[in-house]
Short mmCIF file of C-alpha atoms in Angstrom, two decimals:
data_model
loop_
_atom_site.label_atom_id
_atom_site.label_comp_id
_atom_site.label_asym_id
_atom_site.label_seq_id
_atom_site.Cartn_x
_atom_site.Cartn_y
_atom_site.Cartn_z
CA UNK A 631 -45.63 -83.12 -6.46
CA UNK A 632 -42.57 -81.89 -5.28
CA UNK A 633 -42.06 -79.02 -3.02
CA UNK A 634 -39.99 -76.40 -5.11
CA UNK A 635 -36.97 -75.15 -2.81
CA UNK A 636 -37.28 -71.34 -3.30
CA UNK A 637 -34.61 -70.49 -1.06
CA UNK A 638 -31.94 -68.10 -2.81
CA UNK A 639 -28.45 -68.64 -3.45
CA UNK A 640 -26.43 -65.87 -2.15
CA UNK A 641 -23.34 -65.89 -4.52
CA UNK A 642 -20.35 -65.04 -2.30
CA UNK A 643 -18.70 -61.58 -3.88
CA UNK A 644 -14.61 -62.03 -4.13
CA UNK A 645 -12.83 -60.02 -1.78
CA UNK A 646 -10.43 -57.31 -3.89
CA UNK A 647 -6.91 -56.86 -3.24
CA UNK A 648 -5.04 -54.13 -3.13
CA UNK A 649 -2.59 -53.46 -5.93
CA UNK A 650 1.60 -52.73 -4.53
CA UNK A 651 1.51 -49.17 -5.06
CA UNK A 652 -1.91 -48.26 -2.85
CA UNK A 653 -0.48 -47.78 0.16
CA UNK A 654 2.15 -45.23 -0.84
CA UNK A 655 -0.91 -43.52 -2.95
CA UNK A 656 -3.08 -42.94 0.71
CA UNK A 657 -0.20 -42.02 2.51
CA UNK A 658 0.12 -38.94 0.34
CA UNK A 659 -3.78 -38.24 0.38
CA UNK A 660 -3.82 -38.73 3.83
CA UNK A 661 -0.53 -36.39 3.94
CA UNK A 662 -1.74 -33.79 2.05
CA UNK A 663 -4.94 -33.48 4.85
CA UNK A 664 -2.95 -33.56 7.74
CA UNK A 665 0.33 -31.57 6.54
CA UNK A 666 -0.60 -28.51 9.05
CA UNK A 667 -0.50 -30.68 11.93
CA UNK A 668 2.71 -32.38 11.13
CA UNK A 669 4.43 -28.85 11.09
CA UNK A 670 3.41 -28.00 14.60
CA UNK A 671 4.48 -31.47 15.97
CA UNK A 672 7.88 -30.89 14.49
CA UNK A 673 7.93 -27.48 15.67
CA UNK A 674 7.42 -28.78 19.73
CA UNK A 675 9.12 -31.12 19.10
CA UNK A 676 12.45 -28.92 18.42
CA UNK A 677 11.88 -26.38 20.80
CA UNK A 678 14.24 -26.55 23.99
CA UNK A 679 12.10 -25.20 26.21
CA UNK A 680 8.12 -26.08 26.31
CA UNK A 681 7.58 -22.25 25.82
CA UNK A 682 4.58 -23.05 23.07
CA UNK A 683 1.56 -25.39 23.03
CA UNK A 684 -0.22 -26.47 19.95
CA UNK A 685 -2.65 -23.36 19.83
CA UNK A 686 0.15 -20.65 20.60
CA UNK A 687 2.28 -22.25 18.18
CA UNK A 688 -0.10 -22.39 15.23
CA UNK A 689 -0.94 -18.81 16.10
CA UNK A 690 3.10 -17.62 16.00
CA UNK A 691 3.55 -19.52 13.17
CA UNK A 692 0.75 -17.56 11.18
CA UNK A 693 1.73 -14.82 12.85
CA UNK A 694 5.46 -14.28 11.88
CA UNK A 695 5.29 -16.19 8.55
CA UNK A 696 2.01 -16.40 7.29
CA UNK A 697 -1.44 -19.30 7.00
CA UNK A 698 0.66 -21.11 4.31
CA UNK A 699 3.87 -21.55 6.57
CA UNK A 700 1.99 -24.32 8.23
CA UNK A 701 2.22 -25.99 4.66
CA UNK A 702 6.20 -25.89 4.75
CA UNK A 703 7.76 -28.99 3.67
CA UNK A 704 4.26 -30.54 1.79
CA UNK A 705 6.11 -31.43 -0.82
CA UNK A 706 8.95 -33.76 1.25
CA UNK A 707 5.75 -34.42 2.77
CA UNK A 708 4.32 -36.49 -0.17
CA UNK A 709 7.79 -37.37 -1.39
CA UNK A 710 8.33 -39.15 2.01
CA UNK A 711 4.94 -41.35 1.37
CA UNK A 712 5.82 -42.09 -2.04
CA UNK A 713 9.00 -43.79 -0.88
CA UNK A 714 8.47 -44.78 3.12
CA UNK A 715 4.62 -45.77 3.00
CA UNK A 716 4.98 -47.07 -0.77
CA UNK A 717 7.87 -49.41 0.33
CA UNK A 718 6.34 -50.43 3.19
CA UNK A 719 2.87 -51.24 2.40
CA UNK A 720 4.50 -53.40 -0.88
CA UNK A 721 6.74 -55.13 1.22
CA UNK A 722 4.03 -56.11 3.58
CA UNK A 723 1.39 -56.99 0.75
CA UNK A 724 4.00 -59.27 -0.82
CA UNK A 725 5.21 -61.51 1.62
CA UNK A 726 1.45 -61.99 2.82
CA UNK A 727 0.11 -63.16 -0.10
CA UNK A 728 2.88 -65.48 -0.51
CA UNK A 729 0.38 -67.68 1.74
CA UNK A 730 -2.29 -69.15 -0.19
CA UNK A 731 -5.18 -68.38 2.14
CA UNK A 732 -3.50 -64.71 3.20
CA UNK A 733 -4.09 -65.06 6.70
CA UNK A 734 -1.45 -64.42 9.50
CA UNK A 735 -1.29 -64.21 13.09
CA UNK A 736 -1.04 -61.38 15.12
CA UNK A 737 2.61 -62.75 16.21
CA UNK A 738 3.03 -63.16 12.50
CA UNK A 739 2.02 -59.89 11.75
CA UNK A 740 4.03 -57.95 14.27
CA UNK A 741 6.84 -59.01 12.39
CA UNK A 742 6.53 -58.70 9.01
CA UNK A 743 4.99 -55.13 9.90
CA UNK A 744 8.21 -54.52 11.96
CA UNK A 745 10.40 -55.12 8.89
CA UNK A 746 8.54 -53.89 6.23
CA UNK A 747 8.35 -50.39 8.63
CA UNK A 748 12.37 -50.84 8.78
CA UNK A 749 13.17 -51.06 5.14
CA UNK A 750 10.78 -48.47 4.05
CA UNK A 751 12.17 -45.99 6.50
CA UNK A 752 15.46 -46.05 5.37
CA UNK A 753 14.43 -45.93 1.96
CA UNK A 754 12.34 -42.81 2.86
CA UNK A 755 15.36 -41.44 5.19
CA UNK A 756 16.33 -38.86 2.94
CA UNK A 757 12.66 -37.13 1.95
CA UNK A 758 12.19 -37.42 5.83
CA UNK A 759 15.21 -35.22 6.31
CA UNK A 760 14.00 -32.44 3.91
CA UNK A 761 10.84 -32.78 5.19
CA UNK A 762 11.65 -31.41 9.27
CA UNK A 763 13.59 -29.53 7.73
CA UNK A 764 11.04 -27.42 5.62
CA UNK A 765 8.74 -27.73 7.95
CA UNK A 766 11.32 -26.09 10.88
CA UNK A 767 12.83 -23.65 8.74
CA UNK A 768 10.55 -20.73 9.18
CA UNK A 769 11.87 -21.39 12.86
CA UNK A 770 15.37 -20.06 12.50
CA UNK A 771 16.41 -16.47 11.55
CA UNK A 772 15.95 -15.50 8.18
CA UNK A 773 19.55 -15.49 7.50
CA UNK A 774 20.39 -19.33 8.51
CA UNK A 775 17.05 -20.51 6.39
CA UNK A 776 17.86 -22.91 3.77
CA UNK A 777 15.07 -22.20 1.84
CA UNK A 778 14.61 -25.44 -0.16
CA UNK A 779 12.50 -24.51 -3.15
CA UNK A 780 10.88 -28.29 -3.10
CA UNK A 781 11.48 -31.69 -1.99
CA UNK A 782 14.12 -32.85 -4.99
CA UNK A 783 16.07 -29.29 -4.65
CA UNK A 784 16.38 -30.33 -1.17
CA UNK A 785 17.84 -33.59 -1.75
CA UNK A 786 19.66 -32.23 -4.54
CA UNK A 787 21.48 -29.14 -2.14
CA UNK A 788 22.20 -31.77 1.06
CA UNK A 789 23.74 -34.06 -1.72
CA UNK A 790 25.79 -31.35 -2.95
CA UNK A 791 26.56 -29.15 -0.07
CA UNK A 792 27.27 -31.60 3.18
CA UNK A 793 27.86 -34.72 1.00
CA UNK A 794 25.66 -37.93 -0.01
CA UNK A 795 26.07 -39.88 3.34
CA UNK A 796 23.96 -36.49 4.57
CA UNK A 797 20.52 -37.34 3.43
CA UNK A 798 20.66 -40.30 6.02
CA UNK A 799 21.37 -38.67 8.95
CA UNK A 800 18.92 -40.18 11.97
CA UNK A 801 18.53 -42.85 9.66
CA UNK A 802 19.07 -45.13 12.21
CA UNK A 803 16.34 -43.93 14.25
CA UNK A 804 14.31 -43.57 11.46
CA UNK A 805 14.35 -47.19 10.76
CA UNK A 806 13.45 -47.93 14.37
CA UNK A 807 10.47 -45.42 14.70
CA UNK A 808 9.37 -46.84 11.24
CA UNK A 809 9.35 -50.64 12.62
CA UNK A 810 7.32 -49.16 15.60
CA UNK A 811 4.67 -47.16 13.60
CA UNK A 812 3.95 -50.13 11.34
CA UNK A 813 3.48 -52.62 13.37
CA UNK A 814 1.30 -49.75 15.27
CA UNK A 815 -0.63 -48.88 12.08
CA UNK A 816 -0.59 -51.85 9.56
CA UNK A 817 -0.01 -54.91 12.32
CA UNK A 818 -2.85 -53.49 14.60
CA UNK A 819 -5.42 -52.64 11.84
CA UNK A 820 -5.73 -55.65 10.39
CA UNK A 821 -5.94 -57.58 13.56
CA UNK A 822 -8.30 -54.81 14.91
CA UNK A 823 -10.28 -55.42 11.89
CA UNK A 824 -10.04 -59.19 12.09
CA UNK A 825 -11.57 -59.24 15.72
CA UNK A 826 -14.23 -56.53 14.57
CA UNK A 827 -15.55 -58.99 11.71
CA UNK A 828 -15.22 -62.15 13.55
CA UNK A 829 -17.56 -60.54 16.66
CA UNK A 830 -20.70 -60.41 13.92
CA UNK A 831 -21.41 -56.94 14.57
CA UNK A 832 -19.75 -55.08 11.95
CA UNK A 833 -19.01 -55.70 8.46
CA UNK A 834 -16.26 -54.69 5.70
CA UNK A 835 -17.50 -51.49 5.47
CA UNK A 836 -16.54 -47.80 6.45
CA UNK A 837 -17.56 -47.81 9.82
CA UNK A 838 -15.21 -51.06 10.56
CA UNK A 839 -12.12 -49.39 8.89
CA UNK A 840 -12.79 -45.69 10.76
CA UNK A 841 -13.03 -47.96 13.78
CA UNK A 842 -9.77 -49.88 13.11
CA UNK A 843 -7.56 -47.26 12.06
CA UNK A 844 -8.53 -45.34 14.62
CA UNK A 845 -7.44 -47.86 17.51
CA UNK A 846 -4.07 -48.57 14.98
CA UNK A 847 -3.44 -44.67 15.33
CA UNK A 848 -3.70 -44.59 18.93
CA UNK A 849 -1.24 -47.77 19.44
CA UNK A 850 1.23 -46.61 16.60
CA UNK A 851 1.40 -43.28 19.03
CA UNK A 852 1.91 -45.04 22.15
CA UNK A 853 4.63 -47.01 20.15
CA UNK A 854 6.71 -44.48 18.50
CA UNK A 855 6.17 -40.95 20.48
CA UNK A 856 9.75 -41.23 22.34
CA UNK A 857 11.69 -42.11 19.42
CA UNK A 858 10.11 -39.48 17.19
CA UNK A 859 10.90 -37.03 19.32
CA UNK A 860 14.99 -38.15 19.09
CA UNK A 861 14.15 -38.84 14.95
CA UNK A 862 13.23 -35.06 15.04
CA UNK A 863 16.10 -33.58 17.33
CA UNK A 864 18.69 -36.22 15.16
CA UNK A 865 17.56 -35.03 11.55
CA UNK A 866 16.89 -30.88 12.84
CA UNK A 867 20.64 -30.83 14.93
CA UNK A 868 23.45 -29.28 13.00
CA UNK A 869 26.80 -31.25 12.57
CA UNK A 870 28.69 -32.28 14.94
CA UNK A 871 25.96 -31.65 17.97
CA UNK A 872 25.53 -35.25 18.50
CA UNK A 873 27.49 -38.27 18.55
CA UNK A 874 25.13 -40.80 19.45
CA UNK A 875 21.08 -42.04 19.69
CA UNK A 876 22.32 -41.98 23.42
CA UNK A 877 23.57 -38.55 23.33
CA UNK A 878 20.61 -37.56 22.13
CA UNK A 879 18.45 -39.12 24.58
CA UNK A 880 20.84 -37.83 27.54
CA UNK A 881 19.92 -33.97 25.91
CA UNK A 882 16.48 -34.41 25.41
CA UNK A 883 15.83 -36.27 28.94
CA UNK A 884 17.99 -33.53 30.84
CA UNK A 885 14.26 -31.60 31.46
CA UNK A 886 12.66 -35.18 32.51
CA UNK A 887 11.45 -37.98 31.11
CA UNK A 888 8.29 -35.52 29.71
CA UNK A 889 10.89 -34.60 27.02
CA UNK A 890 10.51 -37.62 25.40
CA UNK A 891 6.93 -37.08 24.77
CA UNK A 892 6.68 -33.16 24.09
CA UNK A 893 4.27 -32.98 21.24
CA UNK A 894 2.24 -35.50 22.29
CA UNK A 895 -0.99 -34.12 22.02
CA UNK A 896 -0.05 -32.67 18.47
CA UNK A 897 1.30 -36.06 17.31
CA UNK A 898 -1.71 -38.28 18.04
CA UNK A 899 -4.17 -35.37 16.23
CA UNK A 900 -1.85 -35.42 13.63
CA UNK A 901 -0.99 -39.76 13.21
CA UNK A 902 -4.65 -40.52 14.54
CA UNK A 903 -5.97 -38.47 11.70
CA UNK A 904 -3.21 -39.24 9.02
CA UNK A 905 -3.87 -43.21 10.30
CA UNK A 906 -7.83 -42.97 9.69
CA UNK A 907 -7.35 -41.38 6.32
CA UNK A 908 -4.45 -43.39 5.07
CA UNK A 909 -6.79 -47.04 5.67
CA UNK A 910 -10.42 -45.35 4.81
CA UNK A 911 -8.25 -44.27 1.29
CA UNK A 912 -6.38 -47.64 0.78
CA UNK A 913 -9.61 -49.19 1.24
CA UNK A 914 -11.57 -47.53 -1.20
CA UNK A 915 -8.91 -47.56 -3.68
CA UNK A 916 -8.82 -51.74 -3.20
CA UNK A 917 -12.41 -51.31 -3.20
CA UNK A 918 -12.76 -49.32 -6.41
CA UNK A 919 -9.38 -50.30 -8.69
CA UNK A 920 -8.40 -53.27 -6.46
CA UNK A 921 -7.96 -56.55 -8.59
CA UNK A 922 -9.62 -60.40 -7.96
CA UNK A 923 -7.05 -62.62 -6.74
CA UNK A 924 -7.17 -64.81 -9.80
CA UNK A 925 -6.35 -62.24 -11.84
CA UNK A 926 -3.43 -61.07 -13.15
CA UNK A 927 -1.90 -58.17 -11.54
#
């Protein structure tokens, strides 16, 4: 009599993808968290002198115009994701699964993060203008506020007041900073998480992507402090004031090279956080509403 084989078949669940729009979804969740933090680091950022730290500035910020100033600018905020992170993330997605088996290398990676970043940053250029903006406006004396009601009547008052070619002003740097902070953020999660899976010890689950997006939001601020720092001083300056990325970096350096990385502290709480979120969201969202690759998006 034959031996029955009672061994069980483990049937191999299909791995979920994540729809185009995901991305740009948890980038505004993760905005809408981390919002508070974003305000100080733009506030350090434009300040001449280092006469604040994060602490002191949060407190004079409360102080002088109230708990919900640090929420200044949540709207650009979210409109910013909706058209920077959205474009980005879709971009990226794309191309990738234009491979059959979706795998790239980190080389390959680097790359296509780099220009996905670019495009999306320039498409978000002009929501990223309102949004340092709002968020700096409670800086300047009440009488040279601009007082943007929301993100659209922002867009809407550049457009009209200094002209259309406006809303992309420190564009240029925008689009750099954004190649830098995806490759920092998308290129190095997924290979952190590639290397995490392949060791054994961890598996597709929370712990893995709080572990990965943590290590992406620590590169991504390596990458990108020095040129958010100009992105801020570029978008913040009034006409005229500069004539150049290099004019800008000649200003900023003139207290030493430490200019380039004032807000630092403030910008890795607020991109480490605003990383973690943005990847532990996209991947519950693929997780939850993701579809089967068979299927038809």
């Amino acid at each position: 009599m034959e031996k029955k084989d009672n061994t069980s078949i483990v049937k191999k669940q299909p791995v979920r993808q994540e729809r185009w729009y995901f991305g740009g979804l948890a980038g505004v969740l993760a905005a809408c968290c981390t919002h508070p933090l974003d305000t100080l680091k733009v506030q350090l950022q434009t300040q001449q002198r280092a006469d604040y730290g994060l602490v002191s500035m949060a407190v004079k910020v409360i102080r002088d115009d109230g708990f919900l100033a640090l929420y200044n600018g949540l709207s650009a905020s979210c409109l910013r994701q909706a058209t920077y992170t959205t474009t980005r993330f879709a971009i990226y997605g794309a191309i990738k699964s234009m491979k059959s088996d979706s795998n790239l290398s980190f080389i390959e990676k680097i790359a296509l993060a780099a220009g996905s970043g670019a495009i999306g940053a320039f498409v978000g250029a002009p929501a990223d203008l309102v949004n340092v903006r709002m968020q700096n406006d409670c800086k300047l004396p009440k009488e040279k506020r601009r007082n943007y009601k929301h993100a659209i009547d922002g867009v809407l008052r550049i457009s009209r007041e200094e002209g259309p070619k406006r809303l992309f002003n420190g564009a240029s740097m925008a689009v750099i900073r954004g190649a830098f902070v995806t490759v920092g953020q998308i290129a190095f999660y997924e290979q952190a998480k590639q290397v995490l899976l392949a060791s054994g010890y961890f598996k597709d689950d929370i712990i893995t992507h709080f572990s990965s997006s943590f290590l992406a939001g620590a590169g991504a601020t390596l990458l990108t402090m020095p040129l958010d720092v100009m992105k801020t001083r570029l978008m913040n300056a009034p006409p005229g004031t500069y004539n150049s990325i290099f004019d800008c970096f000649k200003d900023i350096v003139k207290v030493g090279p430490s200019g380039l990385f004032k807000g630092f502290i403030p910008a890795f709480i607020r991109l480490g956080p605003h990383t973690i979120l943005m990847f532990v969201f996209l991947e519950q969202l693929k997780k939850h509403f993701g579809y089967i690759k068979s299927e038809k998006q």
